[in-house]
PDB file of C-alpha atoms in Angstrom:
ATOM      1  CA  UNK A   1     -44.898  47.773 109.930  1.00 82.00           C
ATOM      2  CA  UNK A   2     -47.446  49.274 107.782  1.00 95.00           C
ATOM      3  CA  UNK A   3     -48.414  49.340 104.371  1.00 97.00           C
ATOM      4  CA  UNK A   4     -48.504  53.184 103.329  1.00 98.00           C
ATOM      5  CA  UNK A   5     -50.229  55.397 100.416  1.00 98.00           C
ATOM      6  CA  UNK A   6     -48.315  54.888  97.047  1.00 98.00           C
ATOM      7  CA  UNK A   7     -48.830  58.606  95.904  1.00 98.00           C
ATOM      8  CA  UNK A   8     -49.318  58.872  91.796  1.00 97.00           C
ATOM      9  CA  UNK A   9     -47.740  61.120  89.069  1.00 97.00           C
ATOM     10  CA  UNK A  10     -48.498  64.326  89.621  1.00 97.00           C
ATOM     11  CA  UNK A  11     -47.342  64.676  92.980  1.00 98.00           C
ATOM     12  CA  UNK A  12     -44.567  66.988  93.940  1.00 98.00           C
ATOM     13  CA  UNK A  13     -42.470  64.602  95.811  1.00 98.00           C
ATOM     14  CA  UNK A  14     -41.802  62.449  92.788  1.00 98.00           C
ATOM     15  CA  UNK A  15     -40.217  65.250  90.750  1.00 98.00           C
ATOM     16  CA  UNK A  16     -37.832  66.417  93.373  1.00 98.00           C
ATOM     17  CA  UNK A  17     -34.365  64.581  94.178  1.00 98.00           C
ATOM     18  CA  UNK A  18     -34.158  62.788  97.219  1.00 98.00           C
ATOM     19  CA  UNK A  19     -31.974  63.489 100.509  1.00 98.00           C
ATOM     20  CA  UNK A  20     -29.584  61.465 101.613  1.00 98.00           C
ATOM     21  CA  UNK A  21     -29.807  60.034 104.903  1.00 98.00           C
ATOM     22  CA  UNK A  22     -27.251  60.952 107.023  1.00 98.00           C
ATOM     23  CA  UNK A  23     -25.600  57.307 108.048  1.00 96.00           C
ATOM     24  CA  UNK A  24     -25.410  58.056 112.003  1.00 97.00           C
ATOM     25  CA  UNK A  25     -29.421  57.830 111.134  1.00 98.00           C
ATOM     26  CA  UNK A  26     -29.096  54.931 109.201  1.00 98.00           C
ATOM     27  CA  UNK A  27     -29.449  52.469 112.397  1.00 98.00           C
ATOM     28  CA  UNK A  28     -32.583  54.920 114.109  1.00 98.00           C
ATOM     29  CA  UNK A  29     -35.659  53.667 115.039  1.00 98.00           C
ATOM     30  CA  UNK A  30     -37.441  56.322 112.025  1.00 98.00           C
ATOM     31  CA  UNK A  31     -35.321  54.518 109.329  1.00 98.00           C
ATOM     32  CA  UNK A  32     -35.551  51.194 110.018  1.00 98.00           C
ATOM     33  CA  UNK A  33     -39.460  51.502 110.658  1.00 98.00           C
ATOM     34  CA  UNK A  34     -39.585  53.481 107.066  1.00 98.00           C
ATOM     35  CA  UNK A  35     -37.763  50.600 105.505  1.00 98.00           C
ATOM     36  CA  UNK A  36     -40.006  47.918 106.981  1.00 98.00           C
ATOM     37  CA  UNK A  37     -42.808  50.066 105.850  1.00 98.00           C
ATOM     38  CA  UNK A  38     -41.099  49.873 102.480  1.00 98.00           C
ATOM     39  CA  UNK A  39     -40.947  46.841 102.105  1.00 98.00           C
ATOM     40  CA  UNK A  40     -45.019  45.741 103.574  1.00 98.00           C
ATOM     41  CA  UNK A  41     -46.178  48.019 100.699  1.00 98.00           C
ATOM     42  CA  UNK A  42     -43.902  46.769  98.181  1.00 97.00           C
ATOM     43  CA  UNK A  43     -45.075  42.746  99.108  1.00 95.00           C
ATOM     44  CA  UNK A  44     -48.919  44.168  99.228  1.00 95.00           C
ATOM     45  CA  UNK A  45     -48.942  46.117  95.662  1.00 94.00           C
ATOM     46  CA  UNK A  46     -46.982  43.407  94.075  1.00 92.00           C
ATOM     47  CA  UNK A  47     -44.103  45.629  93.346  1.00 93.00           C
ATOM     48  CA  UNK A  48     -40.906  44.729  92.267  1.00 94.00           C
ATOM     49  CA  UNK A  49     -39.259  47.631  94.225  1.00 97.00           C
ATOM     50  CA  UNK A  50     -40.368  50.844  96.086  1.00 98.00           C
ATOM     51  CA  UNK A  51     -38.505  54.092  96.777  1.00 98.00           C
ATOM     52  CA  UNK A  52     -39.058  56.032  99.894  1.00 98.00           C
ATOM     53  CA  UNK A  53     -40.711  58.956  97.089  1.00 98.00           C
ATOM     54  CA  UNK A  54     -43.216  56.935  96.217  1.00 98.00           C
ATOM     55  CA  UNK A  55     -44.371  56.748  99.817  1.00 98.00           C
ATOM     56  CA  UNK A  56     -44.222  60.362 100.204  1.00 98.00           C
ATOM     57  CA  UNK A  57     -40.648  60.324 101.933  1.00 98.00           C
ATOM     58  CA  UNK A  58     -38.126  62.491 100.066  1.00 98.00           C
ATOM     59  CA  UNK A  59     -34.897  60.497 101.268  1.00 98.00           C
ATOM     60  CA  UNK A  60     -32.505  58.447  99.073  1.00 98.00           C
ATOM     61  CA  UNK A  61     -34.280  54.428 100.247  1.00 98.00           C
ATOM     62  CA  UNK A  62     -35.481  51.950  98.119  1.00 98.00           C
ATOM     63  CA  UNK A  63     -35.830  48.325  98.478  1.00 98.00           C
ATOM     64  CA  UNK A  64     -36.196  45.461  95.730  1.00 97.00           C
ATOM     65  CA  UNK A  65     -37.118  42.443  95.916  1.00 96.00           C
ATOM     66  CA  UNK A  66     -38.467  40.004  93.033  1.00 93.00           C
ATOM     67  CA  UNK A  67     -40.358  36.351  93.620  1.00 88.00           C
ATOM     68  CA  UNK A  68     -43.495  34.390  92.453  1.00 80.00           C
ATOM     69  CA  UNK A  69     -44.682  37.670  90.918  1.00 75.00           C
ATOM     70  CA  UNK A  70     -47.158  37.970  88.488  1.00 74.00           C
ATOM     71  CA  UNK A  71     -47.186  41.403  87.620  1.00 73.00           C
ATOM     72  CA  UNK A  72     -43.589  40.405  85.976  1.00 73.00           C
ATOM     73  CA  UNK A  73     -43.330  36.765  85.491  1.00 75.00           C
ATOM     74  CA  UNK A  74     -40.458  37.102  83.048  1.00 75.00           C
ATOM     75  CA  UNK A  75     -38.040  39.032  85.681  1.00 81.00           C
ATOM     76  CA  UNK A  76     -35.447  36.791  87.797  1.00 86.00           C
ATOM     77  CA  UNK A  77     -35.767  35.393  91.336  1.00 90.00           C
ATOM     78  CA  UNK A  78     -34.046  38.798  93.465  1.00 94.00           C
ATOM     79  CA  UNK A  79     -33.313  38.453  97.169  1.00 95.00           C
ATOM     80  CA  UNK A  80     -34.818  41.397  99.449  1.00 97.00           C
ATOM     81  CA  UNK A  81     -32.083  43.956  99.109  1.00 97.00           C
ATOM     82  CA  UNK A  82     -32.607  47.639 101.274  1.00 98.00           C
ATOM     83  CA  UNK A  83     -30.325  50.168  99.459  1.00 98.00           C
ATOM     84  CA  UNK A  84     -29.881  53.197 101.183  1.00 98.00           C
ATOM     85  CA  UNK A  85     -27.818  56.535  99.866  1.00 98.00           C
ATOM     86  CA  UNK A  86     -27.443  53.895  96.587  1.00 98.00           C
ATOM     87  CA  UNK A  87     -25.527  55.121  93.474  1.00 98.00           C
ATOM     88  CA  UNK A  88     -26.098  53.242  90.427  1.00 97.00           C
ATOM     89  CA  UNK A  89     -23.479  53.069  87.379  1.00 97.00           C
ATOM     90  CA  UNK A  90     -23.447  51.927  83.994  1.00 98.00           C
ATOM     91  CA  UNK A  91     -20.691  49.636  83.616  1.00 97.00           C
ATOM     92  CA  UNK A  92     -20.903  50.122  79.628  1.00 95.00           C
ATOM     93  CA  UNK A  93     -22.826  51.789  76.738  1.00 96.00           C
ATOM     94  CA  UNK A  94     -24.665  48.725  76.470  1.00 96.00           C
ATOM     95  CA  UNK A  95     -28.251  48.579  76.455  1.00 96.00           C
ATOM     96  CA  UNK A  96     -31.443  46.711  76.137  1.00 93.00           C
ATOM     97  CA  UNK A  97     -34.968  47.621  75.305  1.00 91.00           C
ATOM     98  CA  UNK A  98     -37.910  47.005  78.084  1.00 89.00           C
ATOM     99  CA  UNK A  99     -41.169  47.375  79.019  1.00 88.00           C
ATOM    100  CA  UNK A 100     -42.078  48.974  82.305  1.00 90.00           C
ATOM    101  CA  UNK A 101     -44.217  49.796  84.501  1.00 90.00           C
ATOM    102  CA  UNK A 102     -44.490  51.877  87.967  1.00 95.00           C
ATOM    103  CA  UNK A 103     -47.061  51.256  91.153  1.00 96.00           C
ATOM    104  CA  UNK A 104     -46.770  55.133  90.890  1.00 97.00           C
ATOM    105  CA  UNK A 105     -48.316  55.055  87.506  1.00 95.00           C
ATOM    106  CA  UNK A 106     -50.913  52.564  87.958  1.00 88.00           C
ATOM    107  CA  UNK A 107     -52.483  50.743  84.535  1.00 85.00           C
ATOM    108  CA  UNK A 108     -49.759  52.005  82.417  1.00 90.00           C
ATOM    109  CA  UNK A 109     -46.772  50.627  81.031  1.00 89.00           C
ATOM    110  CA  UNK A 110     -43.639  52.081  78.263  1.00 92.00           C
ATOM    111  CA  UNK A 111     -41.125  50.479  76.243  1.00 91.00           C
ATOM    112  CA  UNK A 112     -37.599  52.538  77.384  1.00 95.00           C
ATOM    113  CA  UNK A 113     -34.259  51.578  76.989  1.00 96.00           C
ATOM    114  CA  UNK A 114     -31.964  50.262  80.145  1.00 97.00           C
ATOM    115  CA  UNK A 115     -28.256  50.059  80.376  1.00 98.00           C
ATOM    116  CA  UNK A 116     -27.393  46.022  80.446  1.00 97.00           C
ATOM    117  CA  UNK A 117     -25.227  46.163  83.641  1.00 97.00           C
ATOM    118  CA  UNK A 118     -24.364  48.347  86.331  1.00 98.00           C
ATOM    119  CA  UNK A 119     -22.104  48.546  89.284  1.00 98.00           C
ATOM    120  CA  UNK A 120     -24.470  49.188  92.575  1.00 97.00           C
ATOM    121  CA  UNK A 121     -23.211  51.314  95.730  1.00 98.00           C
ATOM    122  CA  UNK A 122     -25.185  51.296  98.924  1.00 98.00           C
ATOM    123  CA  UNK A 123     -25.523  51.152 102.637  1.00 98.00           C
ATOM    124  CA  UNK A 124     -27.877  48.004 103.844  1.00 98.00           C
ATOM    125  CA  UNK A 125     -30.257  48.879 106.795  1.00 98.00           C
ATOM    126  CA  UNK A 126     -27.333  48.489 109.673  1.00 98.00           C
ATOM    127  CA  UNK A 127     -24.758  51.108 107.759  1.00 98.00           C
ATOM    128  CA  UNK A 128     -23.084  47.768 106.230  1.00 98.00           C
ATOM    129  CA  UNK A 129     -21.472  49.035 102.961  1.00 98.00           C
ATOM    130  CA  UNK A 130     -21.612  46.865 100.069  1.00 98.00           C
ATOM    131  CA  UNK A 131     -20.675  46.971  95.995  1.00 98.00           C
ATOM    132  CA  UNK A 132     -22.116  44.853  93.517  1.00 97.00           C
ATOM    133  CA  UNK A 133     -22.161  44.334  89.742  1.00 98.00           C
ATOM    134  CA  UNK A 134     -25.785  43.592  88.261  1.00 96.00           C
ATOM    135  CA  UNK A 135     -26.505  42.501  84.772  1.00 95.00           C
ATOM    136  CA  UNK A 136     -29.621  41.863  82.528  1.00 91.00           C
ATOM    137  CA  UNK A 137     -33.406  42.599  83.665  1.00 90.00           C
ATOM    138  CA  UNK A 138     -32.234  42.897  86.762  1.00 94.00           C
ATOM    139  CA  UNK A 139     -30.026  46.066  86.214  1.00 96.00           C
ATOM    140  CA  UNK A 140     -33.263  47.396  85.187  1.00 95.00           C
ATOM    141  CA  UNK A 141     -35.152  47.204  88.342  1.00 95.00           C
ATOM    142  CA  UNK A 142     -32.262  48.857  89.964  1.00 97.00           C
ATOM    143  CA  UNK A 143     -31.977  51.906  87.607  1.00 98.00           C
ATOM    144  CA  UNK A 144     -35.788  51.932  87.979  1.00 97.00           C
ATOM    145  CA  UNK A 145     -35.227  52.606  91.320  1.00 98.00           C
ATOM    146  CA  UNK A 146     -32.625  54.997  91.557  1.00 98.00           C
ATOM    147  CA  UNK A 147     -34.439  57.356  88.621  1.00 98.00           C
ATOM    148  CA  UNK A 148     -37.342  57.437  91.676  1.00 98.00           C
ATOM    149  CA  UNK A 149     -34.998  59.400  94.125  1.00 98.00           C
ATOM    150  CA  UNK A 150     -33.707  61.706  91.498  1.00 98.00           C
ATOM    151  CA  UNK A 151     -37.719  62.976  90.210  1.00 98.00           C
ATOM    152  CA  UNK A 152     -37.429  60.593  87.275  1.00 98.00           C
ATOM    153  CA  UNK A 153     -40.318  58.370  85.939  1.00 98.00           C
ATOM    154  CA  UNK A 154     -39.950  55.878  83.357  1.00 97.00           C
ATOM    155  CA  UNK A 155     -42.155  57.574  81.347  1.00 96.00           C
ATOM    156  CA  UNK A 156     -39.867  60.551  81.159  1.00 97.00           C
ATOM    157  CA  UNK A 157     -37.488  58.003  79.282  1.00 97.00           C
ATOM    158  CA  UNK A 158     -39.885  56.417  76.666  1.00 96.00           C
ATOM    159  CA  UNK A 159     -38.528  57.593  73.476  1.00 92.00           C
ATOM    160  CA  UNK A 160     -41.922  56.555  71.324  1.00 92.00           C
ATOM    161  CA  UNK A 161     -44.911  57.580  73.616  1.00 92.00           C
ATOM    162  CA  UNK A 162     -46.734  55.599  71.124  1.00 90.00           C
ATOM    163  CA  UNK A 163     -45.563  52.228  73.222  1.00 84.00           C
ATOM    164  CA  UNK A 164     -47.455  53.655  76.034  1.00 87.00           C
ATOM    165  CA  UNK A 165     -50.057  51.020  77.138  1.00 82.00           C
ATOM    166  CA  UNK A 166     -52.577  49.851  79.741  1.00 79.00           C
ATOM    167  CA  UNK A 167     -52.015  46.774  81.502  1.00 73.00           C
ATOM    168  CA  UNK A 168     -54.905  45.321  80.192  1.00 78.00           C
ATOM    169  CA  UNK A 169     -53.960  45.755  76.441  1.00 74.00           C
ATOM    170  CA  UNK A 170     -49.854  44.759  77.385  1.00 73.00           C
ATOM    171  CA  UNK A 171     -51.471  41.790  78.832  1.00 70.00           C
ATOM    172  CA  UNK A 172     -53.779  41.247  75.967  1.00 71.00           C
ATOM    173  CA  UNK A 173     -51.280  41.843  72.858  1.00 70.00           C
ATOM    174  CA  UNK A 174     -47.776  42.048  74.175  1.00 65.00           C
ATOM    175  CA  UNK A 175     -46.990  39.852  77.655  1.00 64.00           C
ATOM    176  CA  UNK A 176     -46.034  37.102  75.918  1.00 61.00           C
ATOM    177  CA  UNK A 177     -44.143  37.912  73.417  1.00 59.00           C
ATOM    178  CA  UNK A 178     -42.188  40.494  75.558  1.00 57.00           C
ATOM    179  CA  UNK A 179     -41.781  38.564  78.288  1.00 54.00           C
ATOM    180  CA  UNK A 180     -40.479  35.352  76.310  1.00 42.00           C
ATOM    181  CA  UNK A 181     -38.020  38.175  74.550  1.00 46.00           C
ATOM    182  CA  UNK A 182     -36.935  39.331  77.827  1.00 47.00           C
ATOM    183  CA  UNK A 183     -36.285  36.203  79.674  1.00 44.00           C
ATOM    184  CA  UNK A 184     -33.687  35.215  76.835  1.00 44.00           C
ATOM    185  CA  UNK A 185     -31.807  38.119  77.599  1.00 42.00           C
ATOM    186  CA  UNK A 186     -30.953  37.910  81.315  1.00 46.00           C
TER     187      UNK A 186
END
């Protein structure tokens, strides 16, 4: 395991879609040491999930995973999940407003809008399939995700760029409130 170079907007690899990964390669020794690298980086940037385009990979991986995390003490206790070839689907029009961030897009953070549950469809890291339904703040960590192996950003879906903050000043003017607002919802 190894904790890798979390490459920053502007680079290519983050505006390109993802490739799958073929499942016979699911089980190789170059996937599973990707995913544990994955995951090391995640836990050492204080992430709430990585995609394998963030690290400079351009295949359809991410992996969440949500504890004692003080970057986003508002979001949900979320068991390690590794989501390979995921698709993620709304499961209705509605939606909820939230402020994000991105280890991609260090010191800033947006106010976008994320769909309030969605149905999740993956391979785990032995091939294993598995469907799930996911609802509140934690549908948005998912979609997060996904929009990363498709060349999306959240910034590409903040309707007012005038929410656009630094950490610092969300932390200053806006944690509290937002996070107390947000923890109601899920």
């Amino acid at each position: 395991m190894a904790v890798r170079e979390i490459v920053s907007i502007g680079h290519p690899v983050l505006r390109e879609p993802a490739g799958a990964v073929p499942e016979g390669e699911i089980t190789s020794d170059e996937i599973q040491a990707l995913v544990d690298d994955l995951v090391e980086t995640m836990r050492a940037a204080g992430g709430a999930g990585l995609a394998a385009p963030q690290i400079a990979v351009p295949l359809r991986v991410f992996v969440v995973e949500v504890r004692d995390n003080p970057r986003y003490p508002y979001k949900p206790h979320l068991p390690l999940r590794v989501l390979v070839n995921p698709k993620v689907r709304p499961l209705s029009e509605e939606t909820f407003e939230v402020v994000e961030g991105c280890l991609s897009i260090p010191a800033l953070r947006g106010r976008l809008r994320r769909h309030a549950e969605v149905e999740l469809s993956y391979l785990d890291r032995t091939g294993e399939r598995h469907v799930e339904q996911i609802r509140g703040l934690s549908s948005g960590t998912f979609q997060h995700e996904q929009d990363h192996l498709d060349g999306v950003l959240f910034v590409d879906r903040v309707e007012d760029p005038r929410t656009l903050t630094s950490w610092e000043s969300f932390a200053a003017f806006q944690a509290e409130r937002d996070g107390v607002a947000l923890a109601a919802f899920d």
